[in-house]
XYZ file of C-alpha atoms in Angstrom:
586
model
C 4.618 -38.326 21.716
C 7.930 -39.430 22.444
C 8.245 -38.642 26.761
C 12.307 -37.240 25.937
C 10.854 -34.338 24.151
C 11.955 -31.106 25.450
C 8.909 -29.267 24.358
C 6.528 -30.505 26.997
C 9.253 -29.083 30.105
C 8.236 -25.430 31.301
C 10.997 -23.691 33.062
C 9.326 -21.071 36.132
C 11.869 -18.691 37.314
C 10.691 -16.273 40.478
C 12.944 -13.093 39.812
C 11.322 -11.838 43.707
C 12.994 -15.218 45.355
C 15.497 -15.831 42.905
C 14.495 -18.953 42.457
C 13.452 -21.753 39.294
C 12.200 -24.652 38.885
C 11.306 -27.208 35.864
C 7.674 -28.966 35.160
C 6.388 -31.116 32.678
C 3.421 -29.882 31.123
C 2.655 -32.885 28.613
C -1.210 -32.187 29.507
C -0.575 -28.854 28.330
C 1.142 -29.509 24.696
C -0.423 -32.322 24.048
C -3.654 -30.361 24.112
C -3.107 -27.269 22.873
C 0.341 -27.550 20.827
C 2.386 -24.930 21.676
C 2.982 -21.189 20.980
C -0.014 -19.300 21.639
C -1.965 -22.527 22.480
C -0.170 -23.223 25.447
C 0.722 -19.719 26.711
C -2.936 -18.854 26.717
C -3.334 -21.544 29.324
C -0.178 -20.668 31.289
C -1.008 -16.593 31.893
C -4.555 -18.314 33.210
C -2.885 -19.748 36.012
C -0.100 -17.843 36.934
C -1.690 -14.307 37.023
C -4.367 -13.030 39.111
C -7.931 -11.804 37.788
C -7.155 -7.858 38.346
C -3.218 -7.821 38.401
C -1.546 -4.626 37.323
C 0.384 -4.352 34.187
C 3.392 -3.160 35.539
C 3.208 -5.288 38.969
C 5.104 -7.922 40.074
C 1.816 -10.355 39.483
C 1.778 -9.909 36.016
C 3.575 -13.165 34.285
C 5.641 -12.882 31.342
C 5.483 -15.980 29.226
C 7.973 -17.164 26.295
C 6.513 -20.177 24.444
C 7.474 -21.875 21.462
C 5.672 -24.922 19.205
C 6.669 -28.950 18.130
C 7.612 -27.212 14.726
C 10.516 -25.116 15.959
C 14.110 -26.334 15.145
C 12.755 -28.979 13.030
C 11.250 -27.376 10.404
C 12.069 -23.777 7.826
C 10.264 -20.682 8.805
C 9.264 -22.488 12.391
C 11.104 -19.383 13.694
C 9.243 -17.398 16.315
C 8.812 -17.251 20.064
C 5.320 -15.948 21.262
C 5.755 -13.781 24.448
C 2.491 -13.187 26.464
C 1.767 -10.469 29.351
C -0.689 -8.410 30.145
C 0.020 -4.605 28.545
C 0.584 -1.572 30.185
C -0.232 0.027 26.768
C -3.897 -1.420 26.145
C -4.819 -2.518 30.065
C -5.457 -5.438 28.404
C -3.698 -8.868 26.970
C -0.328 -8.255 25.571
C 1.039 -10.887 22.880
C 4.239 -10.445 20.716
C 6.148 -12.230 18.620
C 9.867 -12.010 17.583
C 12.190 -14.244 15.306
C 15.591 -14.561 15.393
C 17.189 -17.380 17.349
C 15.047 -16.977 20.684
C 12.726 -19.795 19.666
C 15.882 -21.983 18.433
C 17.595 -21.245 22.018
C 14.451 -21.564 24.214
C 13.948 -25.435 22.793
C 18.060 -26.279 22.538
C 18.105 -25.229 26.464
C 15.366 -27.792 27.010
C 11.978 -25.853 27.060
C 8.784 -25.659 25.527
C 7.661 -22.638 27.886
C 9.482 -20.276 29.665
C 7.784 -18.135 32.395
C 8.912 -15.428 34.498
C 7.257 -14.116 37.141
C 7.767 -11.443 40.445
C 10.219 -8.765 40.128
C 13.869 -7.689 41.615
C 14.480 -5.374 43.860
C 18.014 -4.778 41.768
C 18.771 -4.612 38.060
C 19.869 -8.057 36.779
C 20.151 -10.106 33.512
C 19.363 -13.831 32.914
C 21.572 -16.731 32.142
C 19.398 -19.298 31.222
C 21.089 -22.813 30.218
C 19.521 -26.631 30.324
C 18.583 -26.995 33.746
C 20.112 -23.633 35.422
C 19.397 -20.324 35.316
C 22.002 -18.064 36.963
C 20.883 -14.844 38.030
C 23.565 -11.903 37.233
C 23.979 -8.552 38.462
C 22.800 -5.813 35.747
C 23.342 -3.015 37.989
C 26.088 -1.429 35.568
C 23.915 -1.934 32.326
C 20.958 -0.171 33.677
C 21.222 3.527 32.618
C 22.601 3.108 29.321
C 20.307 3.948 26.869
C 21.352 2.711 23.443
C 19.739 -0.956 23.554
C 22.321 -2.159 21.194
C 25.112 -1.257 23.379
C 23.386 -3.914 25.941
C 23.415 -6.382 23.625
C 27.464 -5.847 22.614
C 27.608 -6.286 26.168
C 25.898 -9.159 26.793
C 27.092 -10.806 24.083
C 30.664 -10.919 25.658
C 29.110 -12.282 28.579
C 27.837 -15.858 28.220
C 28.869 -18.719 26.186
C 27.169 -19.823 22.987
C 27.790 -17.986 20.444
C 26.235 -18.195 17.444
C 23.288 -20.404 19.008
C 21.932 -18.339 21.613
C 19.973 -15.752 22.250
C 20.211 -12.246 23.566
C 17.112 -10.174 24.752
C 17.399 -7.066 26.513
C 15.687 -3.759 26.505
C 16.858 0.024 26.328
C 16.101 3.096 28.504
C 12.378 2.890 27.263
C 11.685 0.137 29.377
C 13.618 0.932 32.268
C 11.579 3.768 32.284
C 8.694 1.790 32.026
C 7.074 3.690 28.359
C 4.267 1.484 27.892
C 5.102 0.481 24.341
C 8.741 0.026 24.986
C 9.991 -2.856 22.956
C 12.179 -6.068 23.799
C 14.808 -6.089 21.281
C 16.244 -9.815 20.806
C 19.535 -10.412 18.888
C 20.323 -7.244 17.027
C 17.228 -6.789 14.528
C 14.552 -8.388 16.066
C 11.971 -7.543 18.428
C 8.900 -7.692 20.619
C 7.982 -4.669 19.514
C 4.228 -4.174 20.057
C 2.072 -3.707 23.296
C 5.046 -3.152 25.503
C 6.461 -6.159 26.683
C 9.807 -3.867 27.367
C 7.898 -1.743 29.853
C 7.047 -4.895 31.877
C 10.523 -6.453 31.957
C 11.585 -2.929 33.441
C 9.137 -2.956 36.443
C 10.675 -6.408 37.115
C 14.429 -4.874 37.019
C 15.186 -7.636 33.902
C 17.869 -5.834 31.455
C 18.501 -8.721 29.453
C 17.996 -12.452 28.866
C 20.630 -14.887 27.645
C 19.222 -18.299 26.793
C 21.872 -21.155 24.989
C 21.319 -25.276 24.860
C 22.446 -28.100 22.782
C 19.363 -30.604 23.807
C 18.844 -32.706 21.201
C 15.056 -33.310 19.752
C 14.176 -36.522 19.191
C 11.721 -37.518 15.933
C 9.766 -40.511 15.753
C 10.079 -41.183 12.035
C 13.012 -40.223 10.625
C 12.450 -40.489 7.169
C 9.076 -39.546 6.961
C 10.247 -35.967 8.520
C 13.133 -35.880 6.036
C 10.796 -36.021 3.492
C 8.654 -33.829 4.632
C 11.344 -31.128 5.333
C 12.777 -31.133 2.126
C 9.190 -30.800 0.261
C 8.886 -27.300 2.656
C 11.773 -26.180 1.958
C 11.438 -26.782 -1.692
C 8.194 -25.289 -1.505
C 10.092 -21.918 0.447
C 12.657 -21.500 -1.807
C 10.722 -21.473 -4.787
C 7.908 -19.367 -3.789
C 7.381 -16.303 -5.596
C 6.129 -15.263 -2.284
C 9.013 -16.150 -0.487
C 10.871 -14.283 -3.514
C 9.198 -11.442 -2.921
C 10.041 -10.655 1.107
C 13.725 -12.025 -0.175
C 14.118 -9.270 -2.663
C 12.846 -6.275 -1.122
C 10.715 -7.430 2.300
C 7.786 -5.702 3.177
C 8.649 -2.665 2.469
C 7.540 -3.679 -1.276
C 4.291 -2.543 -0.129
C 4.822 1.350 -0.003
C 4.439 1.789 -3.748
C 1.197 -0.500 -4.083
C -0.548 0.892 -1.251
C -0.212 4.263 -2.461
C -1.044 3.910 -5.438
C -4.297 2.564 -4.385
C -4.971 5.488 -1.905
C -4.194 3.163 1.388
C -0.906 4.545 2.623
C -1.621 6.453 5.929
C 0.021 9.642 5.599
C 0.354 12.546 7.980
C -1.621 11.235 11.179
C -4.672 9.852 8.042
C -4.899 13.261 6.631
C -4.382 11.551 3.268
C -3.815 8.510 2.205
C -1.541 9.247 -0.790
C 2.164 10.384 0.042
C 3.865 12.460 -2.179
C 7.503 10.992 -0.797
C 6.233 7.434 -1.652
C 9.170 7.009 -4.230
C 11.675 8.230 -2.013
C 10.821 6.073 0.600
C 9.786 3.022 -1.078
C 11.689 -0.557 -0.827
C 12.613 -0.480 -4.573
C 14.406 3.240 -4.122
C 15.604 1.654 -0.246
C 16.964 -1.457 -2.117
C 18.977 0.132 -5.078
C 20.519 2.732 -2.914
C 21.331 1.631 0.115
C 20.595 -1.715 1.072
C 23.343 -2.830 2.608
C 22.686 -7.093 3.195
C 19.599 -8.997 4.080
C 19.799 -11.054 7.401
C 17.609 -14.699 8.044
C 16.151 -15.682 11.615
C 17.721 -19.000 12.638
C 16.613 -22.141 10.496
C 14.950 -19.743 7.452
C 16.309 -20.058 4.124
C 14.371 -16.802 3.110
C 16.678 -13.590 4.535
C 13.817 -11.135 4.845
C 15.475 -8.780 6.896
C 16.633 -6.033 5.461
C 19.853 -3.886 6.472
C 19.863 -0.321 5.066
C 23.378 1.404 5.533
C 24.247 5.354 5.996
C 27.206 6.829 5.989
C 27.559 10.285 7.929
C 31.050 12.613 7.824
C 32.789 13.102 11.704
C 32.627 16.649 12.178
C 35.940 18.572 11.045
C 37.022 15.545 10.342
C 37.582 15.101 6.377
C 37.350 11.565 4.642
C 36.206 10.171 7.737
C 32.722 8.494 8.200
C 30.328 7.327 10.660
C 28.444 3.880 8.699
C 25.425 2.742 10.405
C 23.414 -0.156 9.633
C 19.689 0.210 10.191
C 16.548 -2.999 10.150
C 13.838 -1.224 7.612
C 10.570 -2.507 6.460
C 7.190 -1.803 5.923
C 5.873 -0.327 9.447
C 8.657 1.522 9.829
C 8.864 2.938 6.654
C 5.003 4.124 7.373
C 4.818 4.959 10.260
C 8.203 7.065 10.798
C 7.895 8.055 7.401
C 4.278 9.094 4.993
C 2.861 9.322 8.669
C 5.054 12.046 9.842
C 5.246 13.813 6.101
C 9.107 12.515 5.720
C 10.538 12.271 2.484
C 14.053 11.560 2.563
C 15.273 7.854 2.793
C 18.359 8.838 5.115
C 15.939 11.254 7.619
C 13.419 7.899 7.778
C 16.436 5.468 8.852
C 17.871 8.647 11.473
C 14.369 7.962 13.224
C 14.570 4.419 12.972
C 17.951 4.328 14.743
C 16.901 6.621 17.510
C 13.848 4.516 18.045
C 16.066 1.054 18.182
C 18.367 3.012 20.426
C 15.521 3.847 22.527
C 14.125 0.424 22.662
C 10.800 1.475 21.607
C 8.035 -0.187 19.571
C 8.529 1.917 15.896
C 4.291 1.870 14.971
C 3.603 3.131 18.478
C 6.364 6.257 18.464
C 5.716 7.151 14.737
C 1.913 7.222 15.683
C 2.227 9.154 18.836
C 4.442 11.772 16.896
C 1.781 12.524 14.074
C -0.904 13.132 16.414
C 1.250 15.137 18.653
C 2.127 17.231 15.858
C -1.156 17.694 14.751
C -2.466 18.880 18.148
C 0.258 21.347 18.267
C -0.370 22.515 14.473
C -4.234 22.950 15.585
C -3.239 24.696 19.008
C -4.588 21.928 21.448
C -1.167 21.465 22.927
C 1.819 24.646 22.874
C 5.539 24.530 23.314
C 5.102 24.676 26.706
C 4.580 20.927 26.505
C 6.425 20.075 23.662
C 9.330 21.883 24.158
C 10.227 22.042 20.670
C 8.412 23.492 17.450
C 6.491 19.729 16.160
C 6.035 20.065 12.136
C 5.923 17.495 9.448
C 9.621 16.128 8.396
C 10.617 18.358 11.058
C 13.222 15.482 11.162
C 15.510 16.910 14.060
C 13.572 17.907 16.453
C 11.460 14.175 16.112
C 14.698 12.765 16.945
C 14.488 15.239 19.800
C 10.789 14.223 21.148
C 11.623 10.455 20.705
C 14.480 11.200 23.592
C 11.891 13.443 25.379
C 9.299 10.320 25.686
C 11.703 8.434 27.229
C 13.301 10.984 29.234
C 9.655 12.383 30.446
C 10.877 15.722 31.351
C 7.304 17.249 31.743
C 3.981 15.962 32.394
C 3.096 16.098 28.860
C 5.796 13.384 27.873
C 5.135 11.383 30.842
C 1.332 11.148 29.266
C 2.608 10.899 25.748
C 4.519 7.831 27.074
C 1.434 5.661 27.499
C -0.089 6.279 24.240
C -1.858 8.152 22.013
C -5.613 7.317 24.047
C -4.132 8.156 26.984
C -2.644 11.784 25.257
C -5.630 12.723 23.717
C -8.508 11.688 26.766
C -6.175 13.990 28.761
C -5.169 16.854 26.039
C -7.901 16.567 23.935
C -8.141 15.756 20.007
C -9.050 11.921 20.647
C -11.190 12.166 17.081
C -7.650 11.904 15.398
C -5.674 9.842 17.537
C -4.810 7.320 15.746
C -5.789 3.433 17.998
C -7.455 0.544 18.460
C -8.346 -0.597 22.334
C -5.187 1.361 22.955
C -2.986 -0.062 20.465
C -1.367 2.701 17.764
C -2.809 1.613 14.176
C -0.506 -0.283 11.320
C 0.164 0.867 7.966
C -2.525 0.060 5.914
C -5.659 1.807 5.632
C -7.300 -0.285 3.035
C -11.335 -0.619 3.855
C -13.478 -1.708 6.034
C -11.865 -4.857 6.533
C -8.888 -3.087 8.084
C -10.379 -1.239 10.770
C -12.747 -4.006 11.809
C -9.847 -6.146 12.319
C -8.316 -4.078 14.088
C -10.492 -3.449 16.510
C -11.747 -7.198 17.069
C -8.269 -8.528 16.651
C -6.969 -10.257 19.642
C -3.782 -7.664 19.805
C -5.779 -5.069 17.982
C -3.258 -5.747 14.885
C -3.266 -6.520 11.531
C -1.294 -9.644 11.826
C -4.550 -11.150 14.122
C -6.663 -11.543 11.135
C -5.524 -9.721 7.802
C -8.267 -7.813 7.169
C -6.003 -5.152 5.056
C -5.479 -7.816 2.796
C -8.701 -8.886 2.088
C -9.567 -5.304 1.270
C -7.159 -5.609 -1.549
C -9.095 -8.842 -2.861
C -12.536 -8.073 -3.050
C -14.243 -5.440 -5.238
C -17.535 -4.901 -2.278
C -17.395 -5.513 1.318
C -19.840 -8.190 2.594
C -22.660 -6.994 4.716
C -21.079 -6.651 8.082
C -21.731 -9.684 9.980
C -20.269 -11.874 7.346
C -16.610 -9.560 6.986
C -16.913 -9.701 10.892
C -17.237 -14.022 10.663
C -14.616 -14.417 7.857
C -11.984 -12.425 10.040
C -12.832 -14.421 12.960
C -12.601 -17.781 10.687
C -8.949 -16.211 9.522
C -8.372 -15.562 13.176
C -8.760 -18.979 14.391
C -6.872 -20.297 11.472
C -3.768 -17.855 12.724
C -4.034 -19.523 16.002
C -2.588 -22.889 14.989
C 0.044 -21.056 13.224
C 0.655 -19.180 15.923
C 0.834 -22.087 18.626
C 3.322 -24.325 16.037
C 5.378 -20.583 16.122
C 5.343 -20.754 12.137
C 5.960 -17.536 10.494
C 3.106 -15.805 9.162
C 4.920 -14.929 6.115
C 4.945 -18.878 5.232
C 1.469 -18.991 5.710
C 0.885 -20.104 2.323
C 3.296 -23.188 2.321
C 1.642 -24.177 6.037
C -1.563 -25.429 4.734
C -4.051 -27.287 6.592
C -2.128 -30.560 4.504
C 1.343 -29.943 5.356
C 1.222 -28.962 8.692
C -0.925 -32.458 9.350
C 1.858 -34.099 7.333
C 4.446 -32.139 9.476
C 3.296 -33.431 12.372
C 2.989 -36.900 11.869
C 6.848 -37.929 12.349
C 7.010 -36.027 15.730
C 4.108 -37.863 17.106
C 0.446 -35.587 16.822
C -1.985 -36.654 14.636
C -4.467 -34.455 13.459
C -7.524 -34.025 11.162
C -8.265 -31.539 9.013
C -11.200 -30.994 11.283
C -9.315 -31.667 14.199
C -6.811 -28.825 13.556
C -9.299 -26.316 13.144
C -11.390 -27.245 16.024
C -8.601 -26.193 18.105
C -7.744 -22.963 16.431
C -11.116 -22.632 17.240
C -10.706 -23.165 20.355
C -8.147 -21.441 21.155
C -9.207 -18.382 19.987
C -12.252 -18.032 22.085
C -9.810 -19.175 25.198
C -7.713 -15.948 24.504
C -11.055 -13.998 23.784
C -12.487 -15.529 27.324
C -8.811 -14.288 29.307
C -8.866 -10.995 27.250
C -12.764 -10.834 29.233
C -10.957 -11.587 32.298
C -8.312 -9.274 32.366
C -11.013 -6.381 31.636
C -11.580 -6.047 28.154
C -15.023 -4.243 27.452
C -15.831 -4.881 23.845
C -18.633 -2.629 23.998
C -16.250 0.178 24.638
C -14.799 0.269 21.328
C -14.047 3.430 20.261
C -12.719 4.331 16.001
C -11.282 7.285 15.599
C -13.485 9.661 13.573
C -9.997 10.360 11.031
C -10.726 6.960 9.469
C -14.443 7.994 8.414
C -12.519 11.302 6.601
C -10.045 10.103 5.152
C -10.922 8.054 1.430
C -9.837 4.434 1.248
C -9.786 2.522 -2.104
C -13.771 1.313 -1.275
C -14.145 5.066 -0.776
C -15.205 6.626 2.757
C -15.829 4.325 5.020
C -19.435 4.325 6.901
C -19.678 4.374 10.448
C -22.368 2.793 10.548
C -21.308 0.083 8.889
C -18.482 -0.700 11.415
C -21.133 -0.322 14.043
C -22.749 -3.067 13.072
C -19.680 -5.358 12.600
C -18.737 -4.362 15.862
C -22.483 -5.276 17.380
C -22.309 -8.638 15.429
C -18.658 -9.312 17.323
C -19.995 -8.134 20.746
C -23.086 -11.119 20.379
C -20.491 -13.815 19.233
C -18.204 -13.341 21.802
C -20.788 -13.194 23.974
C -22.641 -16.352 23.142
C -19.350 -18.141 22.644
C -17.533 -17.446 25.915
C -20.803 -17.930 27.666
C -20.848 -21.639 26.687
């Protein structure tokens, strides 16, 4: 590889000291890419074998892959921690421009590691990082606000990025979420939580380092066969037109739409709510991450009258898509389109994770509708669409004004072992379920998932392709095989939605003018390898497979392969437990 590159540089800044300083780490992305690859191997040496989640021990990591700048859809930044949410390994992923920033400032890997004593925010430029007083931006709690902020207080605009976090994570809810430009995020597993036991309110990272190719022609060529293949994807066409949220429709239809905590998985508000309805009456524009020619986010506007104030309006634009739509909106029985994008807003306000708050509402309101928790804790009446007085709990989590919302605040396992009703709380090792409840394939992956999600191995989508499961141990191998796959995708930084165009071909081809060459074989040797690295410091950090625990709602509830078995899942989750253990025993 060419020695100028700024990808092989980490940048380690001590937020207890106030100190940085820069390393090259060629061993390190020369061996294991980038991304995932190489964060894996950074949290192994910086953090200790039984660190806290919300200590100052506990390393956050930023890393990015050789793809990123260079290449469409090469567009997200992995962050890596360990969660207070699941005890366990936390990994997120945003877009925007944070990945674009971290490598134009002259970085392949960012870490940050001890904590403050004060509030501050980070300036982060090519070789400096200035650290700034945040002591008036702590407090406020819409996380937008910080970012208007912010934004007036750095140069770079237009090329940099802004992370920051609301009054979730200053008040340390363990699935707060780090929200980077204005509709992006790290939403899941709480890295927002940990950045607020360290005193961090925001991050501002800006560059101009150039990126040197080896072949210049070759990549040219290569680029504009990607992007060809982008733009012209019916795929690609698809997230344009309407994003994810395209999926509300199909998945009820099939009887896979989670829908009042699982008590059904049809919703009768599925029209209302659905991207089609969303798109015709009030999407508003569709936003790209930096260096995507695909715009899949999706802006929803609503306008709401001033009080006593005729002709006069209130227009807010609101980020929508699939999890949202779920999980603020069939899972808590709400039918209106403007009530769904009310919650959304209080949730980005909040700077909280959306699947995590919509999940921890719909069991909350089912324990109070069955009597195992009273007003006394909640404060206010919980029923489904009960839209008000959800917008009043989602303040109350953050807020913790009672014991109850202080517990709520870690989680729905950490709610229900304490109030009860764990058979219907709705998570896997900790971590609030997704949107789809599809088949088996779903709920084994996400429990053996390495962020117990279904972006770790897609089992909801192979659900959807098959007309029988497997017998278990082969569903639990071909999610593992998908797994490892995800890992190289994940260490380049390549969005999953272009999954499809980054075949095993292209990305070898991809590579080539910036200096790795790779087999076929090759390739997937390391996603191989990777994986069982993360599954090895998941081990470390305390993960007890064997403790797996599904939530008896998902054996109740039909799915389109009807109701699932439980013994079934047993099995798959016996066949993980022995691969895991005869791999990481090697």
């Amino acid at each position: 590889m060419n020695q100028r590159d700024p990808l092989k540089r980490v940048l380690y800044i001590d937020l207890s000291r106030k100190s940085f300083w820069i390393d090259d780490r060629v061993d390190l992305f020369e061996r294991w890419l980038g991304g995932i690859g190489v964060a894996v191997q950074l949290f192994k040496e910086e953090a200790p074998k039984n660190i806290e989640p919300l200590s100052p021990e506990n390393p956050v990591i930023f890393s990015i892959g050789p793809l990123t700048s260079l290449y469409p859809l090469a567009s997200k930044t992995v962050a890596l921690f360990k969660s207070p949410l699941t005890g366990n390994l936390g990994e997120s992923h945003a877009g925007g421009r944070s990945a674009i920033a971290i490598r134009l400032a002259g970085y392949g890997a960012i870490i940050i590691k001890g904590a403050s004593q004060l509030p501050l925010y980070l300036v982060i430029k090519e070789g400096e990082v200035e650290f700034r007083d945040g002591s008036a931006l702590w407090g406020i709690s819409n996380a937008n606000t910080v970012g208007r902020i912010l934004r007036e207080a750095a140069i770079g605009r237009g090329i940099r990025t802004i992370m920051r976090i609301g009054k979730a994570g200053e008040k340390l809810v363990s699935y707060a979420a780090v929200i980077t430009e204005t509709y992006r995020h790290f939403g899941r597993l709480g890295l927002g939580a940990v950045l607020g036991s360290k005193k961090v309110k925001g991050i501002i990272i800006y560059g101009k380092h150039s990126i040197p190719i080896q072949d210049k022609k070759k990549y040219r060529e290569i680029y504009d066969r990607l992007y060809r293949l982008a733009v012209g994807s019916d795929a690609m066409k698809r997230y344009h037109d309407l994003g994810t949220a395209i999926n509300i429709l199909p998945l009820n239809y099939i009887g896979a739409l989670p829908t009042r905590n699982l008590n059904s998985s049809r919703f009768e508000g599925a029209e209302e709510i659905c991207g089609e309805n969303i798109a015709e009456k009030k999407l508003a524009r569709r936003v790209a991450c930096a260096h995507c020619p695909i715009a899949c986010i999706h802006i929803a506007s609503i306008r709401e009258p001033y009080p006593d104030e005729p002709y006069f309006y209130k227009t807010t634009f609101i980020s929508y898509d699939h999890e949202l739509l779920y999980s603020l909106g069939s899972m808590l029985g709400v039918k209106k389109i403007d009530d769904v994008l009310r919650l959304i807003d209080t949730v980005e306000a909040m700077g909280l994770d959306a699947i995590s708050t919509g999940v921890c509402l719909a069991w909350a309101t089912e324990a109070y509708k069955r009597g195992i928790i009273t007003i006394n804790e909640t404060l206010v009446e919980l029923d489904w669409g009960n839209i008000d007085n959800y917008i009043q709990v989602i303040k109350y989590i953050v807020e913790q004004p009672n014991d109850f919302y202080g517990m709520l605040a870690r989680g729905t396992r950490e709610a229900s072992k304490h109030y009860g009703g764990q058979e219907f709380a709705l998570n896997f090792g900790g971590n609030e379920m997704p949107g789809y409840h599809t088949g088996y394939g779903a709920i084994i992956g996400y429990s053996i998932g390495s962020r117990h999600s279904h972006l770790d191995c897609a089992g909801y989508r192979v659900d959807q392709t098959i007309k029988e499961p497997p017998s278990p141990e082969e569903f639990v191998e071909l999610l593992i095989k998908e797994e490892e796959w995800r890992q190289i995708l994940n260490s380049l930084t390549i969005c999953l939605f272009a999954r499809s165009i980054y075949n095993v071909e292209n990305i070898i081809e991809a590579l080539k003018p910036l200096g790795y060459n790779y087999t076929e074989e090759e390739l997937k040797k390391t996603g191989e390898e990777i994986y069982f690295e993360k599954q090895k410091l998941k081990l470390k950090l305390g993960f007890k497979p064997e403790e797996l625990k599904i939530p008896s709602r998902v054996f109740e509830t039909p799915t389109p392969h009807g109701l699932l078995k439980r013994e079934y899942i047993e099995e798959a989750l016996q066949h993980y437990i022995k691969l895991i253990e005869y791999k990481t025993l090697q």
